[in-house]
Amino acid sequence: MKKYIIKRDKSGLPARLSRYREELNEQQFRVVTAKPQASLVVAGAGTGKTRAITYRVAYLLERGVAPDNILLATFTNRAAREMLKRVETLTGTQNVHRVWGGTFHRIANLILRKHAVSIGFDSNYSILDSEDARDFLSVCIDETGIDTKSKRFPKPQVIQNIISYANNTDQPIEDVIISKYPYFEMLSQQIKRVDLEFITRKRERNVMDYDDLLLNWKRLLVEKPEIADFYAEKFQHILVDEYQDTNRLQAEIIDLLAAKHRNVMVVGDDAQSIFAWRGAEFTNIYEFPKRYPEAEVYKLETNYRSTPEILGLANVSISNNRRQFPKVLEAVKRSTEQKPALVPCTDVDQQSAFIASRILELRDEGVSLEEIGVLYRSHYHVLELQLELTRRNIPYRVQSGVRFFEQAHIKDVVSYLRIIINPRDELAWKRILKMIPSVGTATATRIFEQIAYAQNPFALIKSEPPASAGGDSLQSEHSTEISKSQPPADAGGSDNTFKVRNKKAWQDFVGLLEKITTDETRNKPAKQIEIVLNEGYEQYLTETFENAESRIEDLRQLAIYASRYGSTEEFLSELALISTERFGAPNAVVGEDVVMGGEEDELLTLTSVHQAKGSEWKVVFVIWAAEGKFPSPRALKEAASEEEERRLWYVALTRAKDELYLTYPLMMIDYNRQNVLQKPSRFIMECPPALFEIWNLEDEEPDFDAPILVEINKDEFLN
């Protein structure tokens, strides 16, 4: 067989290379024009990583590489579209769309549509989204015959997360359960049975979930050598963006595709590898030179985002990590001689007041709210701040999800407090009733119908006459049956009896209500929250949510916050501020992204550091920069997690362009209601004090001697 090599027109390349030199810095130019081989590009924060990748693709096309011989794997499909659109502008070619660009899942789908038959699927398979996959898992749990009523079994969402984490990290399910879900260890075999049923039914129904796209792509490459050889030959150049965020499965797929040409360029920042909790594998980027010994390592260290003072702190901070590719970010910006501010606050209230006050000052100085970001390690850290911003009419968005008080677990627990204050609160009653095993929407509705007509709802719920008695009684050994009292004449005479099948669950529920409504606890919202958490809700969280520990931490912090109020009614009224202090008529708190308080097109951003990655602001506040809060003690339970927490800290620092504020309260209340002195984070203490400017806060004293000014409308006065 004769091999013929097609020669491409390269006449215009030198002129374009000259243009590249003008538009790229020296480090970027070296990456863009790198010779074909394995390459690792360690791209520091704000160093123009996307620009380098875009020009690299353009360079390859102009060197004569066919578009469909290039694979560009990105973190989002939007990123791929934007990069390729820019490539089209740079090159002027119309066939850039032939580049294989997009997320791993998108590219997997393109390939599997062509070859699904080879692994037992039809090419017209359906793709299950996350919600569909959970519904499918519910069916599988039923099909396996697992008794989920006598003993609670994890909800489909939790099972889904266990299976997904195992798939993406290439671990056995039992190992994942032992390391991340030890409270389900006794259920390991049952969970594995569900997974096997899940796999079987998906194949029978010709459907795949998101994880299957990657699993089956790898399976195709491993089990079908002829197909693997075809794509290994086809993809002459492979580029992977955000490589530090890839999981083990994705890295293995790239290695299989790069087996022939080994022209794989991975781009990322080991110092920004912060997603281990969802399966990202730090060693993918850190050990890349071991898997590709011939790899050339490039570094992008010229930062276009931050001031020298901010970068100086970030460089020193991340240098404390031992496992890293050392680099020093150098600023293009001139020095402003404004160091990062370290702001110790008396307590969390003063912290919130300072941030709100400084934000209003910045706004008056011409800094848009859109250019200000408040970053935090855990969602509960902004509990007090959200209330303070609402009081001061500072509009904000929560980039890291729903607002603190709108989260499901917060609303669940607050619902118990709401029925104490208003025993006829229909939404609150139905919400807590549906958390009782075997109580669904219909049963909850019928129970509330009886409560609504009862003279004393709590007395009705708590009453438990002998089984032989009629009316409101426990009618059998295995079920609790309550008969609705005589309805009004216009309500009809239908049979409104209902049954709660799990007698013990009902008794536990009644016992919980008794504990939170005693004279001792009735006006102590903190104590009520603790009782709800300890009397079953903590277990409910572990069985219902993947991030149960984080939610439990939220609720403990909510209890600490509630301890400052003298009554449950006062506490609930304070929470209502978030929904009532808006322009326009008061609205119920709903799961929207924006709290209205000013111009809709200008909003302050509150975000977790994880969600902030990839974003930047002129001014950044990092709150609760205290030991025991950042780093998170929960995250530090795992080996090597301190370095990941420091990388998270580094990400927070490098989001700031011009001003950076690190705040923490000197005094806090712990879970035992004791005042505790707070130290600054270890990530602050390990840096020289000369890198900070320490701000000393003083609360403004009211001036009782100042004259009272009354504004008078001149026209009205004259008339």
XYZ file of C-alpha atoms in Angstrom:
719
model
C 0.000 0.000 0.000
C 1.452 3.336 -1.051
C 1.251 6.258 1.361
C 0.676 9.705 -0.135
C 1.059 12.896 1.916
C -1.028 15.891 0.872
C 0.975 19.113 0.863
C -0.832 22.177 2.176
C -0.430 25.808 1.135
C 1.739 27.564 3.735
C 2.536 30.726 1.800
C 0.698 33.058 4.146
C 2.067 31.671 7.414
C 5.150 33.876 8.017
C 3.060 37.061 7.835
C 0.531 35.613 10.260
C 3.315 34.495 12.594
C 4.517 38.083 12.630
C 1.006 39.158 13.622
C 0.917 36.499 16.349
C 4.091 37.968 17.862
C 2.377 41.331 18.071
C -0.795 39.968 19.664
C 0.706 37.483 22.146
C 3.255 37.797 24.901
C 6.401 35.693 24.716
C 5.061 32.914 26.945
C 1.796 32.661 25.014
C 3.657 32.694 21.685
C 5.792 29.723 22.754
C 2.650 27.750 23.600
C 0.852 28.665 20.385
C 3.794 27.721 18.150
C 4.917 24.632 20.112
C 6.084 21.709 18.013
C 3.791 18.660 17.784
C 4.315 16.596 20.936
C 2.848 16.178 24.390
C 2.652 19.551 26.131
C 1.594 20.710 29.572
C 0.643 24.377 29.816
C 0.540 25.549 33.428
C -1.572 28.685 33.065
C -1.741 30.877 36.151
C -4.813 32.908 37.069
C -5.496 35.799 34.699
C -2.670 34.926 32.296
C -4.680 34.618 29.069
C -5.143 30.861 28.958
C -8.176 31.019 26.650
C -6.315 33.329 24.286
C -3.420 30.886 24.055
C -5.715 27.926 23.271
C -7.631 29.916 20.644
C -4.479 31.021 18.840
C -3.081 27.474 19.070
C -6.069 26.081 17.157
C -5.753 28.895 14.590
C -2.034 28.173 14.257
C -2.644 24.472 13.629
C -5.217 25.254 10.928
C -2.864 27.691 9.248
C -0.113 25.070 9.340
C -2.358 22.850 7.252
C -3.919 20.577 9.866
C -7.423 19.577 8.730
C -10.137 20.860 11.119
C -11.623 17.413 11.720
C -8.211 16.158 12.839
C -8.350 18.497 15.857
C -10.112 17.650 19.125
C -10.778 20.539 21.531
C -12.233 19.422 24.880
C -13.522 22.274 27.025
C -15.256 22.677 30.375
C -18.454 24.021 28.776
C -19.901 23.903 25.275
C -20.220 27.676 25.397
C -16.457 27.991 25.910
C -15.825 25.822 22.852
C -18.229 27.866 20.707
C -16.621 31.138 21.750
C -13.112 29.815 21.110
C -13.965 28.452 17.675
C -15.790 31.642 16.711
C -12.617 33.554 17.560
C -10.558 31.039 15.555
C -12.784 31.683 12.545
C -12.149 35.421 12.898
C -8.403 34.875 13.159
C -8.080 32.508 10.214
C -10.881 33.663 7.949
C -11.699 30.038 7.185
C -15.325 28.869 7.032
C -14.787 25.230 8.007
C -13.816 25.763 11.665
C -17.110 24.079 12.601
C -15.497 20.788 11.562
C -13.200 20.945 14.581
C -14.353 18.426 17.207
C -15.044 20.975 19.927
C -17.104 20.836 23.111
C -17.356 19.114 26.474
C -16.304 15.510 26.981
C -19.978 14.546 27.068
C -20.772 16.287 23.786
C -17.869 14.663 21.964
C -18.735 11.294 23.507
C -22.280 11.600 22.164
C -21.025 12.429 18.645
C -18.875 9.305 18.604
C -21.395 7.001 20.261
C -24.123 7.964 17.759
C -21.892 6.393 15.107
C -20.822 3.291 17.027
C -23.397 2.550 19.741
C -24.401 -0.687 18.009
C -20.909 -2.037 18.706
C -21.578 -2.019 22.458
C -25.196 -3.171 22.499
C -27.149 0.073 22.037
C -29.089 1.370 19.064
C -27.840 4.607 17.549
C -31.107 6.354 18.453
C -30.560 5.923 22.203
C -32.115 8.524 24.524
C -30.093 10.551 27.020
C -31.459 10.784 30.557
C -30.981 14.101 32.298
C -30.341 14.086 36.044
C -34.020 14.190 36.974
C -34.931 11.402 34.555
C -32.067 9.302 35.903
C -33.370 9.734 39.472
C -36.843 8.625 38.387
C -35.303 5.627 36.647
C -33.390 4.741 39.809
C -36.652 4.858 41.793
C -38.055 2.192 39.489
C -34.900 0.102 39.935
C -35.132 0.323 43.725
C -38.701 -0.978 43.524
C -37.711 -3.740 41.092
C -34.958 -5.069 43.361
C -37.553 -5.641 46.094
C -35.623 -3.707 48.725
C -37.774 -2.944 51.765
C -37.470 0.828 52.067
C -40.272 1.183 54.615
C -39.216 -0.924 57.593
C -35.820 0.780 57.456
C -35.116 3.939 55.536
C -33.136 3.462 52.345
C -31.164 6.310 50.704
C -33.217 8.459 48.355
C -32.584 8.042 44.593
C -30.629 11.310 44.549
C -28.108 9.925 47.052
C -27.856 6.587 45.220
C -27.321 8.539 42.003
C -24.431 10.489 43.536
C -22.791 7.350 44.928
C -22.945 5.576 41.561
C -21.801 8.667 39.647
C -18.818 9.285 41.909
C -17.782 5.634 41.601
C -18.042 5.787 37.799
C -16.089 8.999 37.376
C -13.317 8.107 39.799
C -13.085 4.499 38.599
C -13.686 3.076 42.073
C -15.853 0.188 43.305
C -19.132 1.336 44.845
C -18.306 -0.258 48.207
C -15.059 1.775 48.410
C -16.937 4.998 47.701
C -19.489 4.177 50.400
C -16.788 3.431 52.997
C -14.874 6.653 52.280
C -17.705 9.131 51.645
C -20.930 7.544 52.982
C -19.866 5.349 55.929
C -23.366 5.511 57.458
C -24.618 3.420 54.494
C -21.930 0.734 54.775
C -24.418 -1.919 55.916
C -26.440 -1.224 52.743
C -23.529 -1.616 50.295
C -24.750 -4.873 48.771
C -28.274 -3.535 48.297
C -26.942 -0.379 46.630
C -24.823 -2.544 44.293
C -27.948 -4.533 43.400
C -29.698 -1.298 42.498
C -26.731 -0.283 40.322
C -26.779 -3.613 38.462
C -30.523 -3.275 37.870
C -29.944 0.323 36.727
C -27.316 -0.776 34.184
C -29.468 -3.627 32.879
C -32.636 -1.579 32.477
C -30.824 1.256 30.731
C -29.469 -1.152 28.140
C -32.867 -2.815 27.713
C -34.602 0.551 27.282
C -31.836 1.924 25.008
C -31.090 4.903 27.254
C -27.909 6.392 28.707
C -27.354 8.913 31.473
C -24.566 11.509 31.432
C -22.042 9.188 33.074
C -22.823 6.454 30.542
C -21.690 8.725 27.728
C -18.166 8.712 29.159
C -18.242 5.110 30.390
C -19.422 3.815 27.032
C -16.963 6.012 25.139
C -14.106 4.467 27.129
C -15.638 1.005 26.756
C -15.806 1.509 22.994
C -12.110 2.429 22.867
C -11.076 -0.483 25.087
C -13.288 -3.253 23.678
C -13.177 -2.296 19.992
C -9.516 -1.897 18.946
C -10.404 -1.099 15.334
C -12.563 1.841 16.433
C -9.911 2.979 18.918
C -7.272 2.869 16.161
C -9.504 4.899 13.839
C -9.926 7.769 16.309
C -6.325 7.574 17.548
C -5.277 8.095 13.920
C -7.927 10.730 13.266
C -7.182 13.053 16.176
C -3.734 14.307 15.238
C -3.917 17.147 17.750
C -5.801 17.024 21.056
C -6.252 20.083 23.260
C -7.850 19.918 26.720
C -8.873 23.054 28.611
C -9.182 23.179 32.431
C -7.274 19.921 32.664
C -6.931 20.260 36.444
C -10.700 19.711 36.699
C -10.812 16.432 34.768
C -11.598 13.189 36.562
C -9.817 9.874 36.165
C -12.241 8.579 33.542
C -11.757 11.645 31.321
C -7.969 11.451 31.618
C -8.034 7.771 30.614
C -10.125 8.587 27.528
C -7.651 11.279 26.455
C -4.743 8.869 26.921
C -6.483 6.282 24.720
C -7.163 8.848 21.978
C -3.600 10.173 22.105
C -2.026 6.715 21.934
C -0.781 7.068 18.324
C 0.298 10.683 17.763
C 0.766 11.744 21.418
C 0.175 15.337 20.285
C -1.890 16.186 23.330
C -1.716 19.672 24.828
C -3.374 19.974 28.234
C -3.927 23.435 29.681
C -4.764 24.245 33.274
C -3.540 25.447 36.630
C -2.650 22.942 39.304
C -3.011 25.797 41.821
C -6.705 26.047 40.917
C -7.580 22.354 41.271
C -10.476 22.665 43.743
C -13.109 20.108 42.760
C -11.859 16.851 44.318
C -15.168 16.579 46.224
C -16.997 15.977 42.953
C -14.428 13.595 41.472
C -11.800 15.848 39.865
C -8.377 14.210 40.086
C -5.499 16.549 41.002
C -2.932 13.955 39.974
C -4.109 14.150 36.347
C -2.274 17.441 35.870
C 0.368 16.962 38.553
C 1.526 13.607 37.188
C 1.059 14.391 33.482
C 4.853 14.540 32.919
C 5.115 11.008 34.355
C 2.555 9.637 31.873
C 4.155 11.604 29.041
C 7.906 11.739 29.834
C 8.562 13.523 26.553
C 6.168 16.339 27.449
C 7.326 19.934 27.270
C 6.140 22.061 30.210
C 5.173 25.668 29.495
C 4.196 28.293 32.039
C 1.973 31.336 31.621
C 2.893 33.698 34.463
C 2.084 37.169 33.118
C -1.079 38.248 34.898
C -3.373 40.839 33.310
C -5.972 40.903 36.093
C -4.615 41.877 39.486
C -2.393 44.505 41.052
C 1.180 43.598 42.138
C 0.099 43.825 45.792
C -2.689 41.248 45.359
C -0.444 38.928 43.345
C 2.322 39.269 45.930
C -0.003 37.852 48.585
C -1.321 35.125 46.270
C 2.190 34.017 45.253
C 3.420 33.755 48.839
C 0.265 31.944 49.951
C 0.297 29.206 47.303
C 4.056 28.669 47.762
C 3.179 26.845 50.992
C 1.831 23.912 48.950
C 4.405 21.193 48.395
C 2.692 19.379 45.512
C 2.668 21.936 42.717
C 4.398 23.302 39.650
C 6.150 26.360 41.144
C 5.373 29.625 39.388
C 5.335 33.315 40.191
C 2.613 35.492 38.717
C 3.861 38.875 37.537
C 1.493 41.789 37.168
C 1.082 43.860 34.040
C -0.828 46.455 36.063
C 1.034 49.207 37.828
C 1.258 49.263 41.599
C -1.531 51.112 43.385
C 0.313 50.949 46.710
C -2.916 49.601 48.198
C -2.188 46.343 49.988
C -4.826 43.685 50.606
C -6.790 44.812 53.665
C -6.956 42.535 56.696
C -10.057 43.545 58.656
C -10.566 42.006 62.121
C -14.142 42.651 63.295
C -15.526 42.528 66.813
C -18.155 39.961 65.852
C -20.128 38.717 62.866
C -22.555 41.631 63.070
C -19.747 44.154 62.777
C -18.321 42.136 59.887
C -21.639 42.428 58.047
C -21.965 46.118 58.891
C -18.443 46.852 57.648
C -18.960 45.059 54.334
C -22.287 46.771 53.693
C -20.863 50.173 54.662
C -17.762 49.777 52.500
C -19.832 48.608 49.543
C -21.993 51.733 49.754
C -18.829 53.871 49.881
C -17.412 52.128 46.832
C -20.705 52.679 45.043
C -20.463 56.414 45.802
C -16.883 56.363 44.507
C -18.122 55.130 41.147
C -17.573 51.379 41.487
C -20.612 49.544 40.127
C -22.139 46.835 42.303
C -21.537 44.533 39.329
C -17.793 45.012 39.925
C -17.943 43.864 43.556
C -17.907 40.257 44.734
C -18.320 38.783 48.223
C -16.761 35.325 48.453
C -17.191 32.688 51.153
C -16.131 29.122 51.899
C -19.507 27.802 53.116
C -23.007 28.937 52.294
C -24.007 29.681 55.901
C -21.231 32.286 56.153
C -23.500 34.839 54.455
C -26.468 34.315 56.778
C -26.054 37.604 58.669
C -24.738 39.488 55.640
C -27.829 38.752 53.540
C -30.021 40.293 56.232
C -27.740 43.330 56.542
C -27.735 43.915 52.779
C -31.526 43.660 52.724
C -31.860 46.191 55.549
C -29.696 48.642 53.620
C -31.435 48.093 50.276
C -28.285 46.773 48.606
C -29.504 44.492 45.782
C -27.621 41.245 45.290
C -27.585 37.938 43.498
C -26.435 34.640 44.959
C -24.226 33.058 42.318
C -23.677 29.866 44.292
C -27.313 28.779 44.234
C -30.484 29.763 46.069
C -30.292 32.188 48.964
C -29.505 30.769 52.369
C -33.033 30.903 53.777
C -34.538 29.410 50.601
C -32.623 26.147 50.741
C -34.794 23.075 51.245
C -33.279 22.047 54.574
C -33.604 25.552 56.022
C -37.242 25.798 54.936
C -37.937 22.327 56.352
C -36.734 23.231 59.834
C -38.215 26.733 59.791
C -41.577 25.126 58.941
C -41.606 23.474 62.374
C -41.165 26.893 63.965
C -43.871 28.396 61.780
C -46.551 25.967 62.991
C -45.665 26.797 66.592
C -46.486 30.445 65.947
C -49.380 29.764 63.576
C -50.895 26.271 64.065
C -53.017 26.772 60.914
C -50.078 27.444 58.549
C -51.075 25.107 55.723
C -47.812 25.182 53.732
C -45.669 24.592 56.818
C -47.816 21.677 58.023
C -47.822 19.975 54.629
C -44.071 20.404 54.283
C -43.251 18.694 57.573
C -45.943 16.021 57.208
C -44.512 14.903 53.878
C -41.179 14.189 55.570
C -42.834 11.393 57.568
C -42.150 8.024 55.894
C -45.151 6.815 53.853
C -46.903 10.201 53.976
C -47.366 11.653 50.525
C -49.081 14.748 49.208
C -52.588 13.272 49.354
C -52.246 12.048 52.935
C -50.641 15.295 54.064
C -53.556 17.200 52.530
C -56.132 15.078 54.327
C -54.314 15.412 57.647
C -54.230 19.164 57.268
C -57.946 19.250 56.427
C -58.578 17.797 59.841
C -56.107 20.165 61.511
C -57.762 23.143 59.833
C -61.101 22.376 61.523
C -59.656 21.410 64.908
C -60.131 23.793 67.810
C -56.646 22.886 69.044
C -54.495 21.433 66.220
C -51.666 20.346 68.510
C -54.015 18.641 70.915
C -55.552 16.762 68.008
C -52.181 15.612 66.679
C -50.910 14.604 70.127
C -54.052 12.767 71.261
C -53.779 9.014 71.324
C -56.868 7.378 72.892
C -57.167 3.602 73.301
C -57.378 1.716 70.012
C -60.997 0.792 70.715
C -62.079 4.375 70.829
C -63.553 6.005 67.755
C -62.711 9.299 66.164
C -59.197 10.611 66.544
C -57.390 7.433 67.514
C -54.731 4.936 66.578
C -56.965 2.290 65.043
C -54.609 -0.661 64.633
C -51.295 -2.031 65.723
C -49.624 -1.221 62.398
C -51.302 2.000 61.301
C -52.357 5.311 62.740
C -55.858 6.289 61.585
C -57.427 9.644 62.332
C -61.010 10.489 61.411
C -61.802 14.055 60.476
C -64.218 15.747 62.838
C -67.593 16.798 61.530
C -67.022 19.272 58.677
C -69.183 22.342 58.074
C -72.519 21.672 56.370
C -71.268 22.954 53.045
C -68.174 20.769 53.071
C -69.980 17.625 52.014
C -70.147 14.338 53.781
C -67.381 12.356 52.135
C -65.336 9.904 54.122
C -62.257 11.824 55.143
C -60.463 9.141 57.142
C -56.829 8.503 56.329
C -54.073 6.192 57.430
C -50.429 6.791 58.295
C -48.966 3.364 57.674
C -45.770 3.685 59.703
C -46.939 3.819 63.317
C -43.458 4.333 64.797
C -42.688 7.193 62.401
C -45.938 8.885 63.413
C -45.172 8.433 67.102
C -41.699 9.906 66.588
C -43.284 12.872 64.823
C -45.759 13.410 67.661
C -42.919 13.146 70.183
C -40.948 15.785 68.301
C -43.911 18.175 68.311
C -44.295 17.674 72.056
C -40.645 18.543 72.665
C -40.659 21.766 70.658
C -43.915 23.030 72.173
C -43.191 22.573 75.871
C -43.167 25.652 78.082
C -39.388 25.301 78.343
C -38.753 25.443 74.595
C -41.763 27.351 73.209
C -39.972 30.711 72.901
C -36.450 29.451 72.308
C -35.961 29.172 68.531
C -32.356 27.981 68.858
C -33.394 25.128 71.138
C -36.271 24.234 68.814
C -33.940 24.020 65.821
C -31.547 21.797 67.768
C -34.373 19.460 68.794
C -35.643 19.123 65.225
C -32.115 18.393 64.012
C -31.346 15.831 66.724
C -34.746 14.111 66.737
C -34.638 12.628 63.251
C -33.985 15.430 60.783
C -30.224 14.845 60.754
C -30.878 11.228 59.749
C -33.369 12.423 57.136
C -30.655 14.633 55.624
C -28.118 11.818 55.368
C -30.662 9.647 53.580
C -31.934 12.394 51.284
C -29.033 14.640 50.275
C -25.554 13.969 48.985
C -24.106 16.975 50.858
C -25.772 16.148 54.165
C -22.825 17.252 56.333
C -22.831 20.705 54.790
C -26.581 21.048 55.390
C -26.241 19.933 59.007
C -23.549 22.575 59.460
C -25.933 25.181 58.003
C -28.618 24.260 60.534
C -26.264 24.360 63.495
C -25.183 27.818 62.423
C -28.845 28.802 62.046
C -29.424 27.695 65.643
C -26.505 29.862 66.799
C -27.956 32.806 64.905
C -31.439 32.178 66.345
C -30.080 32.276 69.914
C -29.918 36.081 69.767
C -33.724 36.344 69.594
C -36.005 36.367 72.610
C -38.845 34.497 70.940
C -39.612 32.311 67.967
C -41.987 34.938 66.620
C -39.264 37.595 66.698
C -36.858 35.255 64.908
C -39.344 34.425 62.135
C -40.205 38.091 61.721
C -36.533 38.866 61.167
C -36.284 36.213 58.461
C -39.267 37.792 56.747
C -37.155 40.901 56.117
C -35.640 39.220 53.089
C -39.019 38.979 51.367
C -40.674 42.176 52.586
C -37.964 44.826 52.310
C -38.152 45.283 48.561
C -39.385 47.933 46.212
C -42.986 47.214 45.378
C -45.478 45.055 47.234
C -44.152 42.403 49.631
C -43.794 38.985 48.059
C -43.337 35.550 49.516
C -39.787 34.257 49.598
C -39.332 32.111 46.517
C -36.389 30.413 44.848
C -35.392 33.271 42.587
C -31.872 34.433 41.835
C -32.222 38.103 42.730
C -33.305 40.050 45.789
C -34.767 43.313 44.577
C -33.615 46.438 46.336
C -32.443 48.807 43.643
C -31.724 48.963 39.948
C -32.273 45.537 38.440
C -29.285 45.876 36.122
C -26.797 46.495 38.954
C -26.382 43.733 41.508
C -23.774 42.796 44.046
C -22.576 39.199 43.703
C -22.448 36.799 46.650
C -20.770 33.536 45.754
C -18.965 30.547 47.158
C -15.319 30.384 46.110
C -16.009 27.202 44.140
C -18.592 29.021 42.034
C -16.347 32.072 41.673
C -13.679 30.230 39.709
C -13.427 31.791 36.270
C -14.915 35.107 37.450
C -13.281 38.395 38.425
C -14.279 41.652 40.132
C -12.621 45.019 40.735
C -13.244 44.632 44.457
C -13.431 41.330 46.334
C -14.382 40.667 49.960
C -13.409 37.253 51.367
C -15.479 36.853 54.536
C -15.022 34.578 57.550
C -11.284 34.326 56.836
C -10.944 32.640 60.225
C -9.441 29.413 61.451
C -12.171 26.794 61.655
C -14.129 28.492 58.874
C -11.615 28.804 56.016
C -10.193 26.198 55.666
C -13.295 24.162 56.347
C -12.675 21.709 59.220
C -15.000 19.248 57.492
C -12.842 19.307 54.350
C -9.665 18.781 56.370
C -10.770 15.304 57.405
C -9.301 13.813 54.225
C -5.623 13.343 53.410
C -3.953 16.102 51.375
C -7.054 18.241 51.767
C -5.202 21.159 53.378
C -3.417 21.785 50.105
C -6.718 21.725 48.229
C -8.146 24.208 50.732
C -5.111 26.442 50.163
C -5.704 26.212 46.416
C -9.293 27.303 47.080
C -7.944 30.247 49.089
C -5.622 31.091 46.178
C -8.585 31.091 43.793
C -10.394 33.528 46.113
C -7.433 35.929 46.251
C -6.860 35.925 42.498
C -10.451 36.914 41.663
C -9.650 40.505 42.735
C -8.447 43.097 40.240
C -7.857 46.245 42.308
C -8.962 45.849 45.929
C -9.037 42.836 48.238
C -10.562 42.711 51.737
C -10.116 39.750 54.092
C -12.514 39.927 57.042
C -13.108 37.782 60.107
C -14.849 38.200 63.492
C -12.664 38.202 66.599
C -15.504 36.741 68.662
C -18.073 34.142 67.744
C -20.670 31.992 69.477
C -20.051 28.245 69.220
C -22.595 25.416 69.176
C -22.619 25.357 72.989
C -23.653 29.054 73.129
C -20.232 30.015 74.447
C -18.265 33.058 73.300
C -15.080 31.916 71.593
C -12.089 33.998 70.534
C -11.458 33.631 66.830
C -8.038 33.457 65.193
C -7.328 34.504 61.609
C -7.073 31.685 59.091
C -3.847 29.708 58.937
C -3.625 30.933 55.344
C -3.293 34.485 56.684
C -0.918 33.579 59.505
C 1.534 31.832 57.186
C 2.079 35.046 55.174
C 4.290 37.970 56.320
C 2.286 40.802 57.989
C 3.972 43.272 55.617
C 1.775 41.965 52.796
C -1.391 43.268 54.522
C -2.787 46.599 55.578
C -4.627 46.052 58.866
C -7.831 48.058 59.272
C -8.985 48.991 62.760
C -12.769 49.312 62.841
C -14.697 51.678 65.076
C -18.464 51.923 65.216
C -19.798 55.408 64.646
C -21.235 56.956 67.806
C -24.631 58.681 67.479
C -24.310 62.466 67.688
C -27.084 63.615 70.047
C -25.860 67.238 69.932
C -26.226 67.591 66.182
C -29.100 69.840 65.047
C -32.123 68.093 63.595
C -32.527 69.075 59.953
C -36.013 69.157 58.471
C -36.322 69.277 54.699
C -39.082 71.689 53.616
C -40.627 71.999 50.193
C -40.389 75.744 49.457
C -43.499 75.912 47.259
C -45.612 74.035 49.779
C -44.375 76.302 52.574
C -45.226 79.498 50.680
C -48.686 78.213 49.826
